[in-house]
Structures are given as structure tokens and as C-alpha cells.
Tab-separated table of C-alpha atoms in Angstrom:
chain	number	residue	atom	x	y	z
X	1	UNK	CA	-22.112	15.989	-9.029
X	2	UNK	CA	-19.129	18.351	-7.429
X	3	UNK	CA	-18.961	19.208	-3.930
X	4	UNK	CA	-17.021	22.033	-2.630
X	5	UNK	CA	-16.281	22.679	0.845
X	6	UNK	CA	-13.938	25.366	2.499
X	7	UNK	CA	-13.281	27.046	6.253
X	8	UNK	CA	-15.098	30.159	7.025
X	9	UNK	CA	-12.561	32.999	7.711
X	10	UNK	CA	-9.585	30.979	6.962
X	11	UNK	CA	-7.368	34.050	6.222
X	12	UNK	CA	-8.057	35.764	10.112
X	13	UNK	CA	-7.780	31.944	11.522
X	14	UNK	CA	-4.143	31.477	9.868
X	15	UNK	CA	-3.115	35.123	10.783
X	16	UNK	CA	-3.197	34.042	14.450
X	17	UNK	CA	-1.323	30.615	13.982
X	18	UNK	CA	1.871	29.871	13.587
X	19	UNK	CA	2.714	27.991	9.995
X	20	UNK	CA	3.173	24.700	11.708
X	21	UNK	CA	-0.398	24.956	13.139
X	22	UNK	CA	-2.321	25.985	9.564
X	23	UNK	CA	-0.473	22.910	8.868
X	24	UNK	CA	-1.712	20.593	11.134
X	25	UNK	CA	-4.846	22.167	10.454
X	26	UNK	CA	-5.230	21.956	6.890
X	27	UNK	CA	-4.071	18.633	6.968
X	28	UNK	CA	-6.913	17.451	9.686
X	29	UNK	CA	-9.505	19.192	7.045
X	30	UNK	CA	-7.942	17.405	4.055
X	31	UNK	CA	-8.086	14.068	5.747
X	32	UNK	CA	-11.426	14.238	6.933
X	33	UNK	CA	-12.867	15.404	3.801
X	34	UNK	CA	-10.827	12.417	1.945
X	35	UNK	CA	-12.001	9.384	4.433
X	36	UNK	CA	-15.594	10.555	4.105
X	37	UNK	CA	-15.298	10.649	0.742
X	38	UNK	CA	-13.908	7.840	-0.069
X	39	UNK	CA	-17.113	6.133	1.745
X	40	UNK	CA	-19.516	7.868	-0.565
X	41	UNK	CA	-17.348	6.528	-3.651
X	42	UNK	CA	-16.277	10.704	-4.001
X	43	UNK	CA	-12.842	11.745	-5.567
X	44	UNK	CA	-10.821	14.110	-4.490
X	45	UNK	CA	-10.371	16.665	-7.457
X	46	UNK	CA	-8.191	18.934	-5.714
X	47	UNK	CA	-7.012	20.932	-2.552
X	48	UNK	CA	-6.939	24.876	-2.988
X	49	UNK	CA	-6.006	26.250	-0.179
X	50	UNK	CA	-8.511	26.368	2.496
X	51	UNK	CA	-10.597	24.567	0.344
X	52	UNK	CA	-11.615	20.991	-1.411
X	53	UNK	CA	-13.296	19.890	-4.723
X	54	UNK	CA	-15.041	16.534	-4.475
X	55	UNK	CA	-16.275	15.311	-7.752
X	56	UNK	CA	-18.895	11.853	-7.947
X	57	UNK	CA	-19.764	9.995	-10.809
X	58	UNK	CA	-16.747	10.199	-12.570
X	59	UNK	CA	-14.134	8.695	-13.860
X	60	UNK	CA	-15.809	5.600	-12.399
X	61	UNK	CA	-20.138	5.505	-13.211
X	62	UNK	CA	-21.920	6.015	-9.761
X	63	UNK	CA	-26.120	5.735	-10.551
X	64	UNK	CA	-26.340	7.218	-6.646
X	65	UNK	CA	-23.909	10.453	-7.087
X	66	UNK	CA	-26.287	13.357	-6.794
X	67	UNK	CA	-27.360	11.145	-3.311
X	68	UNK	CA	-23.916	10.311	-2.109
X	69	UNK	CA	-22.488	14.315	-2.917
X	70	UNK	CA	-25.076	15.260	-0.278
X	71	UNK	CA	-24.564	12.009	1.979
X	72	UNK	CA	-21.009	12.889	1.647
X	73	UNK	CA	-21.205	16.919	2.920
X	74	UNK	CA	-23.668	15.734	5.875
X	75	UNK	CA	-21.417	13.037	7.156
X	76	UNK	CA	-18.302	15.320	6.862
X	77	UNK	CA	-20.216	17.889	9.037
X	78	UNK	CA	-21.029	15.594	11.733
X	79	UNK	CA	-17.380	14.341	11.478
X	80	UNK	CA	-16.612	18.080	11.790
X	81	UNK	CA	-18.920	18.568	14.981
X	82	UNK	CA	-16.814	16.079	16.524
X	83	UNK	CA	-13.654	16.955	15.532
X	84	UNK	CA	-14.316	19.962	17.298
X	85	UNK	CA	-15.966	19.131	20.335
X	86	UNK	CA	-12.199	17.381	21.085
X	87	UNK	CA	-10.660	20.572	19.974
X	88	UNK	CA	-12.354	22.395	22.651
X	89	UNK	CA	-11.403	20.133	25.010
X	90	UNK	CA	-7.388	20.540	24.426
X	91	UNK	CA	-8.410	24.547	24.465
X	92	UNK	CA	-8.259	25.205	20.691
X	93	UNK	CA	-11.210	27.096	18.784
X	94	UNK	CA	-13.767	25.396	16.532
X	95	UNK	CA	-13.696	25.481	12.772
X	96	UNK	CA	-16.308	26.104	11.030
X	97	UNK	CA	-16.947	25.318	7.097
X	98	UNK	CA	-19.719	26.316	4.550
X	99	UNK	CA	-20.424	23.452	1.831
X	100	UNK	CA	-21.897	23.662	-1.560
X	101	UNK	CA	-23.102	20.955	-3.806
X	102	UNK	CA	-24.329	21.032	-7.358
X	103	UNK	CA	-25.071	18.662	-10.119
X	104	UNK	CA	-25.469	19.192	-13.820
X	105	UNK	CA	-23.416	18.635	-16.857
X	106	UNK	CA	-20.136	18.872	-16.657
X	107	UNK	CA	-16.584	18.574	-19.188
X	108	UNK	CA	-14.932	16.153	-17.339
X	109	UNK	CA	-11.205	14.668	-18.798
X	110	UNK	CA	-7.514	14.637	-18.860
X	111	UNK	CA	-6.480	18.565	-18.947
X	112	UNK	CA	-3.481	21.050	-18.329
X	113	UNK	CA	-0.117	21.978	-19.582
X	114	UNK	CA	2.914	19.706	-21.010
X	115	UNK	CA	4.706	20.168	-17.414
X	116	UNK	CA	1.423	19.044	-15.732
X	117	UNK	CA	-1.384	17.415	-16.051
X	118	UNK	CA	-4.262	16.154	-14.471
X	119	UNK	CA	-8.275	14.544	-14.796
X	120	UNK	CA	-10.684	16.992	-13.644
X	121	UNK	CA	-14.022	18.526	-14.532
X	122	UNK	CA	-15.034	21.869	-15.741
X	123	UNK	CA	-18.343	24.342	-16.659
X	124	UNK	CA	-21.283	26.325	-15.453
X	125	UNK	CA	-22.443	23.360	-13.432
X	126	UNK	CA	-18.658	23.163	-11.361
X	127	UNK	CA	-19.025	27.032	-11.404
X	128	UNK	CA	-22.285	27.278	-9.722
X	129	UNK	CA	-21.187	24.536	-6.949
X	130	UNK	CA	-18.130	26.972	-5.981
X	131	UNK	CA	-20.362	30.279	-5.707
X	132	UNK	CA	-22.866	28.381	-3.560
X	133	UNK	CA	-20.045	27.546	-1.429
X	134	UNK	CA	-18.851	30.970	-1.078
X	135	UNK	CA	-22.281	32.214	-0.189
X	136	UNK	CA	-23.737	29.504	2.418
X	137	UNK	CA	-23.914	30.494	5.484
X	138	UNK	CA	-21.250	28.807	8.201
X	139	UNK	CA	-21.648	25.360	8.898
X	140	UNK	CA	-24.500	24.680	6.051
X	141	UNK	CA	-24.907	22.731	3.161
X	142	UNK	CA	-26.313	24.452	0.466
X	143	UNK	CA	-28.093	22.998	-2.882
X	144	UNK	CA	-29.897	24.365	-5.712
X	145	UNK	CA	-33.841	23.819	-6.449
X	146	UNK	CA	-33.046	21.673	-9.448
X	147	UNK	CA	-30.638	19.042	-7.197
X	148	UNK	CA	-33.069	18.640	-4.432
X	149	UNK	CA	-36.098	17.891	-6.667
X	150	UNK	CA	-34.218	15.413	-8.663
X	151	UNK	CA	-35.519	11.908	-8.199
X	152	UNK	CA	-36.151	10.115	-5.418
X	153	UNK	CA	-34.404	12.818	-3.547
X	154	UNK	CA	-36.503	13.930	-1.152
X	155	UNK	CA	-36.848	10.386	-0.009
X	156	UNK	CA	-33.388	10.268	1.533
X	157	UNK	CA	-32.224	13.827	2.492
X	158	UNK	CA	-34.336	16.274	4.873
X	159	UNK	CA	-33.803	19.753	3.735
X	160	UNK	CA	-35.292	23.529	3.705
X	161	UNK	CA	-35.826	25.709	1.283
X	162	UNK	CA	-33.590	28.911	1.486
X	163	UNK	CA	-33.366	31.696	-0.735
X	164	UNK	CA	-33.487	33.153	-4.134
X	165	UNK	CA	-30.161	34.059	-4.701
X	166	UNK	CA	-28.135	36.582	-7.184
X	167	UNK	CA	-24.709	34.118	-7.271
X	168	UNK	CA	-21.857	36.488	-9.200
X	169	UNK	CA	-21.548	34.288	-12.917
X	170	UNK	CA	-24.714	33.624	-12.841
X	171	UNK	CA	-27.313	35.640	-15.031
X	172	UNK	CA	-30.098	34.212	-13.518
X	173	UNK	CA	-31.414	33.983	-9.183
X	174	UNK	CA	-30.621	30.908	-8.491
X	175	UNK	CA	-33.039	28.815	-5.689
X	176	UNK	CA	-31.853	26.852	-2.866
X	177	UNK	CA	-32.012	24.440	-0.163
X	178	UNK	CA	-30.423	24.141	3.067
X	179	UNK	CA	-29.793	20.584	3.588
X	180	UNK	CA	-30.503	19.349	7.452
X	181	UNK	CA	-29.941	15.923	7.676
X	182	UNK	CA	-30.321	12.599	6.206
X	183	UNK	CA	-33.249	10.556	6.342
X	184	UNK	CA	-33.514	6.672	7.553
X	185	UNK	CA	-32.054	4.331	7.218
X	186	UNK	CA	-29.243	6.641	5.351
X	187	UNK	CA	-28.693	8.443	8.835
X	188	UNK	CA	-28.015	5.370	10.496
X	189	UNK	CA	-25.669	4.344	7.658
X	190	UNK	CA	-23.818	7.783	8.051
X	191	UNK	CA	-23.339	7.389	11.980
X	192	UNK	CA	-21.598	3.883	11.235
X	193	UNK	CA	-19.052	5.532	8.871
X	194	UNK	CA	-18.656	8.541	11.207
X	195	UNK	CA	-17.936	5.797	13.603
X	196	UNK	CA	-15.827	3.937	12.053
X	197	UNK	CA	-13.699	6.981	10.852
X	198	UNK	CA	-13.124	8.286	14.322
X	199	UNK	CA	-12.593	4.341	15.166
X	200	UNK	CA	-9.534	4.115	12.574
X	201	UNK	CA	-8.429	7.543	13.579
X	202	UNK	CA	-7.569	6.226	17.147
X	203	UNK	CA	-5.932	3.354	16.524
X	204	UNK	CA	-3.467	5.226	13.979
X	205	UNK	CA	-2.783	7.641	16.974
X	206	UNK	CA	-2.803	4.392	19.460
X	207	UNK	CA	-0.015	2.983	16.499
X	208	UNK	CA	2.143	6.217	16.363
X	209	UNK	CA	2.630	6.570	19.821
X	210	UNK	CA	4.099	3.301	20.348
């Protein structure tokens, strides 16, 4: 399974900053994206600007990846939702982020040049999770039919369906699902871990300002 996620209007938002504040910006995004990850046994494929890749399932097997992909773009939401509530507080403006998630076959290995190199996954499956990311709406997770109806699901993730959509690459409409929420007990287990991000987040800045 591959995740994408990236910040809606990112080019207008960094227009207005100065460099040192996309910075600190970007750098919030990354980290968040990476600690809830790293809960839903996700790797980071890559950063691209404004936006991540999360892949699951590989290199290491995960039998839960289609599951955690979508456990991992809730909790990162709600972790988002927070993030900006205290940005709103010190007078800065939300950010919002769209979120697309796809699972399928995928090429996944060691690939690149002689000057660099790197593990990563490619194909129509990767493809399809970066065009869904490009057209969900701000501050949704989006999913096609075929992930939500894969087994045993619907037994852990609340979601609607959305639209028949013409995604550019794609030959074929593609149908979706707006993902909501999580079900119990996976929405308890995704407050703990929002909790205990924000937890560890505090005590660094409780550390740094000693």
C-alpha cells in the first residue's frame, strides 16, 4: 500500500512566507507525517516538496498494510487538527492537506543512477495513489472502491462512498471512498498514539529550552 499526502495551495502559502518560515513549516509536516508513520510500521519513501510518499508492506512483510496505510492518514489528520488548533493560537493560519491511499501491485527495489541510489516502489498502483491525492478534496482521505472492499476492511475504518472519477493516467473512472474515521477499538488505539506524539513533542521542546 502507498500513501501520499501533500498541503493544499502550498505554492500561494510559501509566496507569503519568508524562506525560514516554509522551513519551519515543511519540517513540522515532515515530522508529523514520519512519527505517525513510524507507529503504523509505514516508511518514508520520500519528501517532494510539499509533499510525502509513505509506502507499507515493504521492505519489511506487514499482513495489516492496506489497514495501517489508512490508520496511518486518519491519525496524521487528527495530529494535523491539533497542530493547528495551537497554530491559531500563536496567530498563524491553518494548513490544510488532501491524502490519497492506494493498494495494488507494485515494483518495489533498489533503483536510480550510479551517483544515487535508493529502494523505492513504482507502477500504475503508486500512480493512481498520487492522482487521488491531487484530486481529494482539502483535508480528506481518499481511497479507491477496490481498497475499501478488501477484507475485513469495513470492519475497522468508517468511510463514504464518493465519486466516479476521470483521474488523468487513468483510462478507466475510477470509484472512491472518503474515509471518516476509524472504527473501535482502532480509534481508541489512534488517540493513544496521537497522544503520545504530542506527549514526546513537549518534552523535546521542554529539553531544548533548557
Amino acid at each position: 500500500s502507498v500513501l501520499f499526502v501533500d498541503i493544499v495551495s502550498f505554492t500561494a502559502i510559501s509566496e507569503t512566507m519568508p524562506a525560514e518560515g516554509v522551513a519551519t513549516l515543511l519540517n513540522e509536516f515532515y515530522t508529523n507525517i514520519s512519527k505517525v508513520a513510524q507507529q503504523y510500521n509505514g516508511v518514508i519513501d520520500k519528501f517532494m516538496g510539499d509533499c510525502a510518499m509513505v509506502v507499507f508492506g515493504i521492505p519489511k512483510v506487514d499482513e495489516d498494510h492496506v489497514y495501517n496505510s489508512i490508520a496511518c492518514a486518519v491519525c496524521f489528520q487528527k495530529l494535523m487538527r491539533v497542530t493547528n488548533r495551537h497554530r491559531q493560537k500563536q496567530g498563524l493560519f491553518p494548513i490544510h492537506f488532501r491524502i490519497g491511499v492506494n493498494t495494488g501491485d507494485m515494483l518495489a527495489g533498489t533503483m536510480g543512477s550510479s551517483e544515487r541510489i535508493q529502494y523505492t516502489v513504482v507502477g500504475d498502483s503508486v500512480n493512481l495513489a498520487s492522482r487521488l491525492c491531487t484530486a481529494a478534496p482539502p483535508d480528506r482521505i481518499i481511497v479507491t472502491d477496490d481498497t475499501y472492499h478488501l477484507a475485513g476492511l469495513k470492519r475497522k475504518v468508517i468511510a463514504t462512498r464518493h465519486e466516479r472519477m476521470r483521474i488523468r493516467g487513468i483510462s478507466n473512472p475510477v470509484n472512491t471512498y472518503l474515509v471518516q474515521d476509524l472504527q473501535e477499538p482502532y480509534l481508541h488505539e489512534s488517540t493513544v498514539i496521537i497522544k503520545k506524539i504530542l506527549d514526546d513533542q513537549q518534552k523535546l521542546k521542554a529539553v531544548s529550552s533548557i
